[in-house]
């Protein structure tokens, strides 16, 4: 067994508490297939494939189809699969929480994040401050919001433009920006360059950025959210771009999810978020490694 | 020559960087948001022993370092140089004191060792796990010397000193574990 016994008890309580929060907020809990014929092609996400399709890397496409079908507030907690991802914060099979809101944008999801995490820590009796890696994280809201542009201006040795041109965005993020984040409270890193948000809506009046944010807490990246793109033509163009880039990197092209693109026509303006449940459990149990919060790691099977 | 992908990186992997052999001593996998996988490595240059840190991206590839182990026999040492001979082709090679390191404690004439080469450059020695060595100096054991406990110091033919049980006498042979440097047993 990988996790200590008490961590598995905490894990169960955290997941139950998340559920409790969304049910109280009037969200519908849904389940969508894990085995899908076509994923959302993304440059840096490799799917696990089976003889009859792919294991989903996120329930995103099916959940958006449910938005189109008239369910305006939905959530799901499920296993997702990403090939080749293994580190102290990564497992190739991990647990995602996703939720979607119709008639909402990414700022509504920031409010949700604040409310949900505070609800969970409250239910667990942790109060409004937690300790992680020897530091106190104050959960009093509102949490800090900083744009990618400002973060680069403050911490990066290279300009954002240069970083994008030389394909060093991720490297600078990991080496120079993430370590500088305020760890005394959670941080929303907002407004990513439009080229880095294939499924997100561009910001009105600022087409160079997309309405996307990532939530960091105690230095851990916890969630990724968008105001969703609802234009099927634009979405198809972006999927093809992602596939082209995959091919350039020597990787497989993925089939285009046609039924999803069709459903996008009827999708209301919405916002959606993918939230790492294992990492939240790490934070709330003071665990250094993702191995410490799951029953078994792939290496133990 | 094998070509490695960044995803093959792991502790102990030996790769070629700018024409020099490196060993990966530690590494962490990170992947920000929807971004690309990054492999943060601590590496050590096997020629200079200098440590370094590098970040590789999933698109990066490496050549394996062309390393070869050869069976060699220890011939002699002169000042800071240690001379060995390849038992297959009688070729001789000289290692410095630094390259030999603690192995000098076990080098007796004709001892068979493995030497790791990068092309023609020797990098280091792997000893047999156990080597038999002669005790050249052993003071008689003073019974009741509580500070010493149940052992006494002796000096071996290579100049190496270690603690052995009291019954080991000058002129006898003992077997030593080269991985720990500890006494194992008396040999006839």
PDB file of N, CA and C in Angstrom, chain A residues 25 57 79 103 107 109 125 179 183 186 192 198 207 211 220 231 243 248 278:
ATOM      1  N   UNK A  25     -24.574  23.483  -3.502  1.00  0.00           N
ATOM      2  CA  UNK A  25     -24.613  24.619  -4.421  1.00  0.00           C
ATOM      3  C   UNK A  25     -25.550  24.376  -5.607  1.00  0.00           C
ATOM      4  N   UNK A  57      -8.278  11.869 -21.002  1.00  0.00           N
ATOM      5  CA  UNK A  57      -7.309  12.620 -20.204  1.00  0.00           C
ATOM      6  C   UNK A  57      -8.037  13.621 -19.323  1.00  0.00           C
ATOM      7  N   UNK A  79     -11.504   9.256 -12.543  1.00  0.00           N
ATOM      8  CA  UNK A  79     -10.129   8.924 -12.886  1.00  0.00           C
ATOM      9  C   UNK A  79      -9.836   9.406 -14.307  1.00  0.00           C
ATOM     10  N   UNK A 103     -23.646  30.256 -18.462  1.00  0.00           N
ATOM     11  CA  UNK A 103     -23.852  31.683 -18.198  1.00  0.00           C
ATOM     12  C   UNK A 103     -22.877  32.192 -17.140  1.00  0.00           C
ATOM     13  N   UNK A 107     -14.035  34.102 -13.918  1.00  0.00           N
ATOM     14  CA  UNK A 107     -13.981  34.750 -12.590  1.00  0.00           C
ATOM     15  C   UNK A 107     -14.977  34.085 -11.622  1.00  0.00           C
ATOM     16  N   UNK A 109     -15.501  30.987 -11.550  1.00  0.00           N
ATOM     17  CA  UNK A 109     -14.836  29.764 -11.086  1.00  0.00           C
ATOM     18  C   UNK A 109     -13.809  30.066 -10.002  1.00  0.00           C
ATOM     19  N   UNK A 125     -12.417  20.572   9.798  1.00  0.00           N
ATOM     20  CA  UNK A 125     -11.968  21.152  11.070  1.00  0.00           C
ATOM     21  C   UNK A 125     -10.564  21.714  11.004  1.00  0.00           C
ATOM     22  N   UNK A 179       8.450  29.289  -8.482  1.00  0.00           N
ATOM     23  CA  UNK A 179       9.099  29.378  -7.168  1.00  0.00           C
ATOM     24  C   UNK A 179       8.909  30.736  -6.474  1.00  0.00           C
ATOM     25  N   UNK A 183       3.505  31.997  -1.181  1.00  0.00           N
ATOM     26  CA  UNK A 183       2.986  30.741  -0.647  1.00  0.00           C
ATOM     27  C   UNK A 183       2.167  30.988   0.614  1.00  0.00           C
ATOM     28  N   UNK A 186      -3.256  31.254  -1.446  1.00  0.00           N
ATOM     29  CA  UNK A 186      -3.398  30.717  -2.800  1.00  0.00           C
ATOM     30  C   UNK A 186      -3.339  31.841  -3.842  1.00  0.00           C
ATOM     31  N   UNK A 192      -3.715  33.674 -19.805  1.00  0.00           N
ATOM     32  CA  UNK A 192      -2.606  33.027 -20.510  1.00  0.00           C
ATOM     33  C   UNK A 192      -2.562  33.497 -21.959  1.00  0.00           C
ATOM     34  N   UNK A 198      -6.029  26.208 -25.949  1.00  0.00           N
ATOM     35  CA  UNK A 198      -6.711  25.733 -27.142  1.00  0.00           C
ATOM     36  C   UNK A 198      -8.233  25.679 -27.015  1.00  0.00           C
ATOM     37  N   UNK A 207      -7.355  40.219 -27.488  1.00  0.00           N
ATOM     38  CA  UNK A 207      -7.308  38.904 -28.143  1.00  0.00           C
ATOM     39  C   UNK A 207      -5.956  38.213 -27.999  1.00  0.00           C
ATOM     40  N   UNK A 211      -9.073  33.745 -21.618  1.00  0.00           N
ATOM     41  CA  UNK A 211      -9.614  33.756 -20.255  1.00  0.00           C
ATOM     42  C   UNK A 211      -9.365  32.400 -19.604  1.00  0.00           C
ATOM     43  N   UNK A 220       1.949  24.367  -5.207  1.00  0.00           N
ATOM     44  CA  UNK A 220       1.427  23.298  -6.070  1.00  0.00           C
ATOM     45  C   UNK A 220       0.397  23.859  -7.030  1.00  0.00           C
ATOM     46  N   UNK A 231     -17.209  28.545 -30.213  1.00  0.00           N
ATOM     47  CA  UNK A 231     -17.288  28.646 -31.669  1.00  0.00           C
ATOM     48  C   UNK A 231     -16.719  27.358 -32.291  1.00  0.00           C
ATOM     49  N   UNK A 243      -2.828  19.325 -33.455  1.00  0.00           N
ATOM     50  CA  UNK A 243      -2.397  18.092 -34.124  1.00  0.00           C
ATOM     51  C   UNK A 243      -1.177  18.317 -35.009  1.00  0.00           C
ATOM     52  N   UNK A 248       4.723  17.637 -35.705  1.00  0.00           N
ATOM     53  CA  UNK A 248       6.064  18.235 -35.752  1.00  0.00           C
ATOM     54  C   UNK A 248       6.955  17.674 -34.666  1.00  0.00           C
ATOM     55  N   UNK A 278      -5.998  14.681  -6.050  1.00  0.00           N
ATOM     56  CA  UNK A 278      -4.863  14.101  -5.324  1.00  0.00           C
ATOM     57  C   UNK A 278      -4.007  15.208  -4.700  1.00  0.00           C
TER      58      UNK A 278
END
